[in-house]
């Protein structure tokens, strides 16, 4: 007698494989199995008894099982299979995205795990710094204990300790690392290196404010919900959405012992305040944080905290939606419209959509929050599929007034290279005089998007991409923002030898320079991907803005997200018109969301510290199209009006959310190979698509048709019915795989980028 185990192995491209074992392993057990000449990790998905038939005997045996780790539960395993099926990927690839690398590469013996427990030890800051030195190389077991608490190992002696390393450690867990763990930890506590923290969620360290009536109504609706209940919490920046999340989470935790809450946020580095607020409210020991910026060790510890139930709140970016949370009772998706919820590589899943799927699976509430919901969610709220909760007022401060400055009527902007119009100039001077801050943003880093020769029309194009090289003045380079190619600025035009090469258009560096020239007394800071490349650079620049050491902040969209700037009373967008007229059908939606979000950076403060009235907060948009309906809606703070107009357009154009789409993306260095592959793909698709009523569009080049010498093309599929599209894709994908083409291809379901 032996047992056949179906295992989802951690190897891209592979579905479930069979392995044998003499005793049955519970589904969800993490195992190590042989694959070719390697050993890889996998998750047991099913197990059946089998006689000693030749087939059973021929199976390779499971090498080891992580039996100290609680098995991944059925709900998680279903999620894994759903992601693979819906997004047309192999299960093996989804495992790779869902489990931390250290779990996938370790042997079971290396892994200390734990049962949920409310009393845990935590390393103090002093401990992080001193404990390691006190141990020197004394005992392996002591070191194991210290490392589990996050103390940097001897090899990291020179690196400063990172407080994010400090991980809660339960006593049971500690005992498995050191037999006398209790005594040792008591000694360390005496020395001030560790502290015992109570992780019971009632131990909130910060009191919650009383809710405003609209907030209270929203909270009440969420708390009263039963079973799967999707909510759209619609409220401008500062209207108190986060406070509603906090109190909804708190209610869930108090009502059900051991319950867990998942909070998704687009980019954790841009929302440090969100993490801090959850920490303050619930205590850091209850919080696991999951995002791609963690070290492998940190990611494993936080993942385990979620999986074992020790973490009551898991706060993370899109990958956190795949976390194992056995007692999940509430999901929050903050800024649900944000496109970074869509994974753009490998298994291209949408974390927002998966959050809703998990909510339905578990029969729990899902709160989607936004000031500018995605049109998908807005329509769902309009048709009653989601419950709409609205916060109309700012919780503190006032909404900025939005003004449009017409660039066509502004004589100062006629001069070539002029960037700051009259209206903006006056507004900036007023802020400078009053000692208030201004924030200017535009979506282009570098000095100018292209360098050009007025004599012969030469342009600085990337030799490897269908894109311009961006002129960076600080180091006099031309750089490709797509492939990283870099070249020195040529002294003369490569086309005609002219010495008069001109920067065309504007980037953040150029704006910074123009501001410095115009306002020599002002302290100016720039925040974009170039100025913040060093680790910690972004944080320290933001800190100096918060500290009032900056008068004018210039940046890309990095500055428009998340931060609560107390002293900013002016936000200006420098000609965002390009977003109105892109090939991208979602361009307007994105532009509107970005401008609203940027507007939200102004007017947090009511009055100055010395009591004098601050300027009325305002947002200024320099535009050549002030009559455009999008800007009109912006001035009126009218998201519903904007969304309704957009939805009418979408319905007319047969676009999502009125249809469902998928994209076959293909790329290769040989253009012909891509064309050939897609022609074959189209032929295969026709007989599959017709009976299901799926519309096929001919293959076309991607918006960026060549990157780093790789040609990229795509083919769009569309259907009124999600199910029909799914069936078509599943058979088509099989047929495509059988082609064994050298072209790299992938199916992108519900694509956001074209
Ligand atoms: P949002 O998430 O919609 O941007 P927040 O929840 O961050 O809004 O609230 C904006 C500000 O108002 C925060 O400083 C928050 O602490 C404060 N705030 C929110 N709700 C209340 C309330 N009911 N009473 C007092 N202050 C509140
Ligand atoms: Zn020239
Ligand atoms: Zn390039």
Short mmCIF file of N, CA and C in Angstrom, two decimals, residues 605-720:
data_model
loop_
_atom_site.label_atom_id
_atom_site.label_comp_id
_atom_site.label_asym_id
_atom_site.label_seq_id
_atom_site.Cartn_x
_atom_site.Cartn_y
_atom_site.Cartn_z
N UNK A 605 -3.93 71.48 6.33
CA UNK A 605 -3.79 72.38 7.48
C UNK A 605 -4.92 73.39 7.47
N UNK A 606 -5.42 73.75 8.63
CA UNK A 606 -6.46 74.75 8.70
C UNK A 606 -5.84 76.14 8.87
N UNK A 607 -4.90 76.23 9.80
CA UNK A 607 -4.25 77.52 9.99
C UNK A 607 -2.79 77.30 10.37
N UNK A 608 -2.05 78.36 10.32
CA UNK A 608 -0.63 78.31 10.63
C UNK A 608 -0.38 78.02 12.10
N UNK A 609 0.88 77.69 12.43
CA UNK A 609 1.17 77.41 13.83
C UNK A 609 0.99 78.66 14.69
N UNK A 610 1.38 79.81 14.11
CA UNK A 610 1.27 81.04 14.90
C UNK A 610 -0.16 81.57 14.91
N UNK A 611 -1.08 80.78 14.36
CA UNK A 611 -2.48 81.16 14.47
C UNK A 611 -3.00 81.96 13.29
N UNK A 612 -2.11 82.49 12.44
CA UNK A 612 -2.59 83.29 11.32
C UNK A 612 -3.21 82.37 10.28
N UNK A 613 -4.20 82.89 9.59
CA UNK A 613 -4.92 82.11 8.59
C UNK A 613 -3.97 81.68 7.47
N UNK A 614 -4.05 80.41 7.08
CA UNK A 614 -3.29 79.96 5.92
C UNK A 614 -4.06 80.34 4.66
N UNK A 615 -3.36 80.40 3.51
CA UNK A 615 -4.05 80.67 2.26
C UNK A 615 -5.09 79.59 2.03
N UNK A 616 -6.16 79.97 1.35
CA UNK A 616 -7.15 78.95 0.98
C UNK A 616 -6.43 77.95 0.08
N UNK A 617 -6.57 76.66 0.37
CA UNK A 617 -5.84 75.69 -0.43
C UNK A 617 -6.36 75.65 -1.85
N UNK A 618 -5.43 75.54 -2.79
CA UNK A 618 -5.92 75.43 -4.16
C UNK A 618 -5.05 74.53 -5.01
N UNK A 619 -5.69 74.06 -6.07
CA UNK A 619 -5.01 73.27 -7.07
C UNK A 619 -5.12 74.02 -8.37
N UNK A 620 -3.98 74.14 -9.04
CA UNK A 620 -3.93 74.90 -10.28
C UNK A 620 -3.52 73.95 -11.39
N UNK A 621 -4.26 73.98 -12.49
CA UNK A 621 -3.90 73.13 -13.62
C UNK A 621 -3.57 74.02 -14.80
N UNK A 622 -2.34 73.97 -15.26
CA UNK A 622 -1.97 74.71 -16.48
C UNK A 622 -2.35 73.84 -17.67
N UNK A 623 -3.28 74.35 -18.47
CA UNK A 623 -3.76 73.51 -19.58
C UNK A 623 -4.07 74.33 -20.81
N UNK A 624 -3.94 73.70 -21.94
CA UNK A 624 -4.36 74.33 -23.20
C UNK A 624 -5.79 73.98 -23.55
N UNK A 625 -6.45 73.21 -22.71
CA UNK A 625 -7.82 72.76 -23.00
C UNK A 625 -8.75 72.93 -21.80
N UNK A 626 -8.85 74.17 -21.30
CA UNK A 626 -9.65 74.34 -20.08
C UNK A 626 -11.12 73.99 -20.26
N UNK A 627 -11.57 73.89 -21.53
CA UNK A 627 -13.00 73.61 -21.74
C UNK A 627 -13.27 72.11 -21.72
N UNK A 628 -12.25 71.31 -21.63
CA UNK A 628 -12.43 69.85 -21.68
C UNK A 628 -13.30 69.37 -20.52
N UNK A 629 -14.26 68.47 -20.80
CA UNK A 629 -15.18 68.00 -19.74
C UNK A 629 -14.45 67.40 -18.54
N UNK A 630 -13.31 66.78 -18.78
CA UNK A 630 -12.59 66.19 -17.65
C UNK A 630 -12.17 67.28 -16.66
N UNK A 631 -11.65 68.39 -17.19
CA UNK A 631 -11.22 69.48 -16.31
C UNK A 631 -12.42 70.16 -15.66
N UNK A 632 -13.52 70.25 -16.43
CA UNK A 632 -14.74 70.83 -15.86
C UNK A 632 -15.19 70.02 -14.64
N UNK A 633 -15.16 68.70 -14.79
CA UNK A 633 -15.58 67.84 -13.68
C UNK A 633 -14.61 67.99 -12.51
N UNK A 634 -13.35 68.16 -12.83
CA UNK A 634 -12.35 68.32 -11.77
C UNK A 634 -12.62 69.58 -10.96
N UNK A 635 -12.90 70.68 -11.68
CA UNK A 635 -13.17 71.95 -11.00
C UNK A 635 -14.37 71.80 -10.06
N UNK A 636 -15.36 71.02 -10.51
CA UNK A 636 -16.57 70.85 -9.70
C UNK A 636 -16.41 69.74 -8.67
N UNK A 637 -15.24 69.15 -8.56
CA UNK A 637 -15.02 67.98 -7.69
C UNK A 637 -16.09 66.92 -7.96
N UNK A 638 -16.39 66.75 -9.23
CA UNK A 638 -17.53 65.91 -9.58
C UNK A 638 -17.09 64.58 -10.17
N UNK A 639 -16.63 63.69 -9.31
CA UNK A 639 -16.28 62.36 -9.82
C UNK A 639 -17.49 61.64 -10.40
N UNK A 640 -18.66 61.66 -9.72
CA UNK A 640 -19.80 60.93 -10.29
C UNK A 640 -20.15 61.39 -11.71
N UNK A 641 -20.08 62.71 -11.94
CA UNK A 641 -20.37 63.22 -13.28
C UNK A 641 -19.36 62.73 -14.29
N UNK A 642 -18.10 62.78 -13.90
CA UNK A 642 -17.04 62.31 -14.78
C UNK A 642 -17.23 60.82 -15.09
N UNK A 643 -17.49 60.04 -14.05
CA UNK A 643 -17.60 58.60 -14.22
C UNK A 643 -18.79 58.26 -15.12
N UNK A 644 -19.88 59.00 -14.94
CA UNK A 644 -21.05 58.70 -15.76
C UNK A 644 -20.76 58.95 -17.24
N UNK A 645 -20.11 60.08 -17.53
CA UNK A 645 -19.77 60.39 -18.91
C UNK A 645 -18.83 59.33 -19.49
N UNK A 646 -17.84 58.93 -18.71
CA UNK A 646 -16.89 57.92 -19.18
C UNK A 646 -17.58 56.58 -19.43
N UNK A 647 -18.51 56.24 -18.54
CA UNK A 647 -19.20 54.95 -18.69
C UNK A 647 -20.05 54.93 -19.96
N UNK A 648 -20.63 56.09 -20.29
CA UNK A 648 -21.41 56.15 -21.53
C UNK A 648 -20.49 55.89 -22.72
N UNK A 649 -19.31 56.54 -22.69
CA UNK A 649 -18.32 56.31 -23.75
C UNK A 649 -17.93 54.84 -23.83
N UNK A 650 -17.69 54.27 -22.67
CA UNK A 650 -17.26 52.87 -22.63
C UNK A 650 -18.33 51.95 -23.20
N UNK A 651 -19.56 52.24 -22.86
CA UNK A 651 -20.63 51.36 -23.34
C UNK A 651 -20.76 51.49 -24.85
N UNK A 652 -20.68 52.73 -25.33
CA UNK A 652 -20.73 52.95 -26.77
C UNK A 652 -19.61 52.23 -27.47
N UNK A 653 -18.42 52.29 -26.90
CA UNK A 653 -17.26 51.70 -27.53
C UNK A 653 -17.14 50.20 -27.27
N UNK A 654 -18.10 49.63 -26.54
CA UNK A 654 -18.01 48.20 -26.24
C UNK A 654 -16.77 47.86 -25.44
N UNK A 655 -16.47 48.71 -24.47
CA UNK A 655 -15.25 48.54 -23.67
C UNK A 655 -15.60 48.01 -22.28
N UNK A 656 -14.60 47.46 -21.54
CA UNK A 656 -14.87 47.12 -20.14
C UNK A 656 -15.35 48.37 -19.39
N UNK A 657 -16.21 48.28 -18.41
CA UNK A 657 -16.76 47.05 -17.80
C UNK A 657 -17.94 46.44 -18.54
N UNK A 658 -18.18 46.86 -19.78
CA UNK A 658 -19.32 46.30 -20.50
C UNK A 658 -18.94 45.05 -21.29
N UNK A 659 -17.66 44.84 -21.46
CA UNK A 659 -17.19 43.60 -22.09
C UNK A 659 -16.02 43.07 -21.27
N UNK A 660 -15.62 41.86 -21.58
CA UNK A 660 -14.45 41.26 -20.94
C UNK A 660 -13.38 41.06 -21.99
N UNK A 661 -12.15 41.32 -21.58
CA UNK A 661 -11.07 41.27 -22.55
C UNK A 661 -9.93 40.38 -22.09
N UNK A 662 -9.17 39.91 -23.06
CA UNK A 662 -7.89 39.25 -22.77
C UNK A 662 -6.95 39.61 -23.90
N UNK A 663 -5.68 39.60 -23.58
CA UNK A 663 -4.68 39.99 -24.55
C UNK A 663 -3.67 38.85 -24.65
N UNK A 664 -3.33 38.47 -25.87
CA UNK A 664 -2.20 37.56 -26.03
C UNK A 664 -1.00 38.43 -26.35
N UNK A 665 -0.01 38.39 -25.47
CA UNK A 665 1.19 39.19 -25.71
C UNK A 665 2.29 38.27 -26.20
N UNK A 666 3.03 38.71 -27.21
CA UNK A 666 4.12 37.88 -27.73
C UNK A 666 5.32 38.76 -27.98
N UNK A 667 6.50 38.25 -27.70
CA UNK A 667 7.70 39.05 -27.95
C UNK A 667 8.91 38.17 -28.28
N UNK A 668 9.77 38.73 -29.13
CA UNK A 668 10.98 38.01 -29.52
C UNK A 668 11.91 39.00 -30.23
N UNK A 669 13.18 38.67 -30.24
CA UNK A 669 14.13 39.53 -30.94
C UNK A 669 13.88 39.53 -32.44
N UNK A 670 13.35 38.43 -32.93
CA UNK A 670 13.04 38.37 -34.35
C UNK A 670 11.61 38.83 -34.58
N UNK A 671 11.46 39.92 -35.32
CA UNK A 671 10.14 40.46 -35.61
C UNK A 671 9.31 39.42 -36.37
N UNK A 672 9.96 38.74 -37.33
CA UNK A 672 9.24 37.75 -38.14
C UNK A 672 8.70 36.62 -37.27
N UNK A 673 9.49 36.22 -36.29
CA UNK A 673 9.04 35.12 -35.42
C UNK A 673 7.76 35.51 -34.70
N UNK A 674 7.69 36.76 -34.24
CA UNK A 674 6.50 37.22 -33.52
C UNK A 674 5.29 37.23 -34.46
N UNK A 675 5.49 37.77 -35.65
CA UNK A 675 4.40 37.85 -36.62
C UNK A 675 3.90 36.45 -36.96
N UNK A 676 4.84 35.55 -37.18
CA UNK A 676 4.50 34.17 -37.54
C UNK A 676 3.71 33.50 -36.41
N UNK A 677 4.20 33.68 -35.18
CA UNK A 677 3.53 33.05 -34.04
C UNK A 677 2.10 33.56 -33.91
N UNK A 678 1.92 34.87 -34.04
CA UNK A 678 0.58 35.42 -33.85
C UNK A 678 -0.36 35.05 -34.99
N UNK A 679 0.21 34.89 -36.20
CA UNK A 679 -0.62 34.45 -37.32
C UNK A 679 -1.14 33.04 -37.03
N UNK A 680 -0.25 32.19 -36.53
CA UNK A 680 -0.66 30.83 -36.18
C UNK A 680 -1.67 30.86 -35.04
N UNK A 681 -1.42 31.74 -34.07
CA UNK A 681 -2.33 31.84 -32.92
C UNK A 681 -3.73 32.25 -33.38
N UNK A 682 -3.77 33.16 -34.35
CA UNK A 682 -5.04 33.63 -34.85
C UNK A 682 -5.80 32.50 -35.55
N UNK A 683 -5.07 31.73 -36.36
CA UNK A 683 -5.69 30.59 -37.03
C UNK A 683 -6.27 29.60 -36.05
N UNK A 684 -5.51 29.36 -34.97
CA UNK A 684 -5.98 28.42 -33.96
C UNK A 684 -7.22 28.98 -33.23
N UNK A 685 -7.25 30.30 -33.14
CA UNK A 685 -8.31 30.93 -32.33
C UNK A 685 -9.66 30.93 -33.05
N UNK A 686 -9.64 31.10 -34.36
CA UNK A 686 -10.90 31.30 -35.09
C UNK A 686 -11.94 30.21 -34.80
N UNK A 687 -11.59 28.93 -34.97
CA UNK A 687 -12.62 27.91 -34.72
C UNK A 687 -13.04 27.81 -33.26
N UNK A 688 -12.18 28.23 -32.35
CA UNK A 688 -12.55 28.18 -30.93
C UNK A 688 -13.44 29.35 -30.56
N UNK A 689 -13.16 30.50 -31.15
CA UNK A 689 -13.85 31.73 -30.77
C UNK A 689 -15.27 31.79 -31.31
N UNK A 690 -15.43 31.34 -32.55
CA UNK A 690 -16.73 31.51 -33.20
C UNK A 690 -17.90 30.91 -32.42
N UNK A 691 -17.84 29.62 -32.08
CA UNK A 691 -19.00 29.06 -31.38
C UNK A 691 -19.27 29.71 -30.03
N UNK A 692 -18.25 30.31 -29.42
CA UNK A 692 -18.43 30.89 -28.10
C UNK A 692 -18.78 32.38 -28.17
N UNK A 693 -18.81 32.91 -29.38
CA UNK A 693 -19.13 34.32 -29.53
C UNK A 693 -18.04 35.25 -29.00
N UNK A 694 -16.79 34.81 -29.10
CA UNK A 694 -15.67 35.66 -28.69
C UNK A 694 -15.16 36.40 -29.92
N UNK A 695 -14.99 37.71 -29.78
CA UNK A 695 -14.49 38.50 -30.90
C UNK A 695 -12.97 38.51 -30.92
N UNK A 696 -12.39 38.28 -32.09
CA UNK A 696 -10.93 38.31 -32.22
C UNK A 696 -10.53 39.57 -32.97
N UNK A 697 -9.48 40.23 -32.51
CA UNK A 697 -8.95 41.36 -33.25
C UNK A 697 -7.60 40.95 -33.83
N UNK A 698 -7.25 41.49 -34.97
CA UNK A 698 -5.97 41.09 -35.59
C UNK A 698 -4.78 41.52 -34.74
N UNK A 699 -3.68 40.79 -34.85
CA UNK A 699 -2.47 41.16 -34.10
C UNK A 699 -1.99 42.54 -34.50
N UNK A 700 -1.55 43.32 -33.50
CA UNK A 700 -0.98 44.64 -33.77
C UNK A 700 0.25 44.84 -32.89
N UNK A 701 1.13 45.77 -33.27
CA UNK A 701 2.29 46.04 -32.40
C UNK A 701 1.84 46.61 -31.06
N UNK A 702 2.55 46.31 -30.01
CA UNK A 702 2.26 46.88 -28.69
C UNK A 702 2.54 48.37 -28.74
N UNK A 703 1.99 49.11 -27.76
CA UNK A 703 2.17 50.56 -27.73
C UNK A 703 3.66 50.91 -27.79
N UNK A 704 4.45 50.20 -27.07
CA UNK A 704 5.90 50.34 -27.17
C UNK A 704 6.36 49.09 -27.93
N UNK A 705 6.56 49.25 -29.25
CA UNK A 705 6.67 48.08 -30.11
C UNK A 705 8.03 47.40 -30.05
N UNK A 706 9.03 48.10 -29.55
CA UNK A 706 10.34 47.48 -29.45
C UNK A 706 11.02 48.00 -28.18
N UNK A 707 11.45 47.10 -27.32
CA UNK A 707 12.19 47.48 -26.11
C UNK A 707 13.41 46.60 -25.99
N UNK A 708 14.57 47.20 -25.85
CA UNK A 708 15.82 46.46 -25.73
C UNK A 708 15.95 45.44 -26.87
N UNK A 709 15.63 45.88 -28.08
CA UNK A 709 15.74 45.05 -29.28
C UNK A 709 14.79 43.87 -29.32
N UNK A 710 13.82 43.86 -28.43
CA UNK A 710 12.81 42.81 -28.47
C UNK A 710 11.53 43.40 -29.05
N UNK A 711 10.99 42.71 -30.07
CA UNK A 711 9.76 43.19 -30.71
C UNK A 711 8.55 42.66 -29.96
N UNK A 712 7.58 43.55 -29.77
CA UNK A 712 6.42 43.15 -28.98
C UNK A 712 5.12 43.39 -29.75
N UNK A 713 4.31 42.35 -29.83
CA UNK A 713 3.01 42.50 -30.48
C UNK A 713 1.94 41.87 -29.60
N UNK A 714 0.72 42.16 -29.95
CA UNK A 714 -0.37 41.63 -29.13
C UNK A 714 -1.64 41.44 -29.94
N UNK A 715 -2.50 40.63 -29.39
CA UNK A 715 -3.76 40.33 -30.06
C UNK A 715 -4.87 40.36 -29.02
N UNK A 716 -5.94 41.09 -29.33
CA UNK A 716 -7.01 41.32 -28.35
C UNK A 716 -8.19 40.38 -28.58
N UNK A 717 -8.75 39.86 -27.52
CA UNK A 717 -9.97 39.05 -27.56
C UNK A 717 -11.00 39.70 -26.67
N UNK A 718 -12.27 39.60 -27.07
CA UNK A 718 -13.30 40.31 -26.33
C UNK A 718 -14.58 39.49 -26.30
N UNK A 719 -15.29 39.55 -25.21
CA UNK A 719 -16.56 38.84 -25.14
C UNK A 719 -17.50 39.52 -24.17
N UNK A 720 -18.79 39.31 -24.38
CA UNK A 720 -19.78 39.82 -23.46
C UNK A 720 -19.82 38.98 -22.19
#
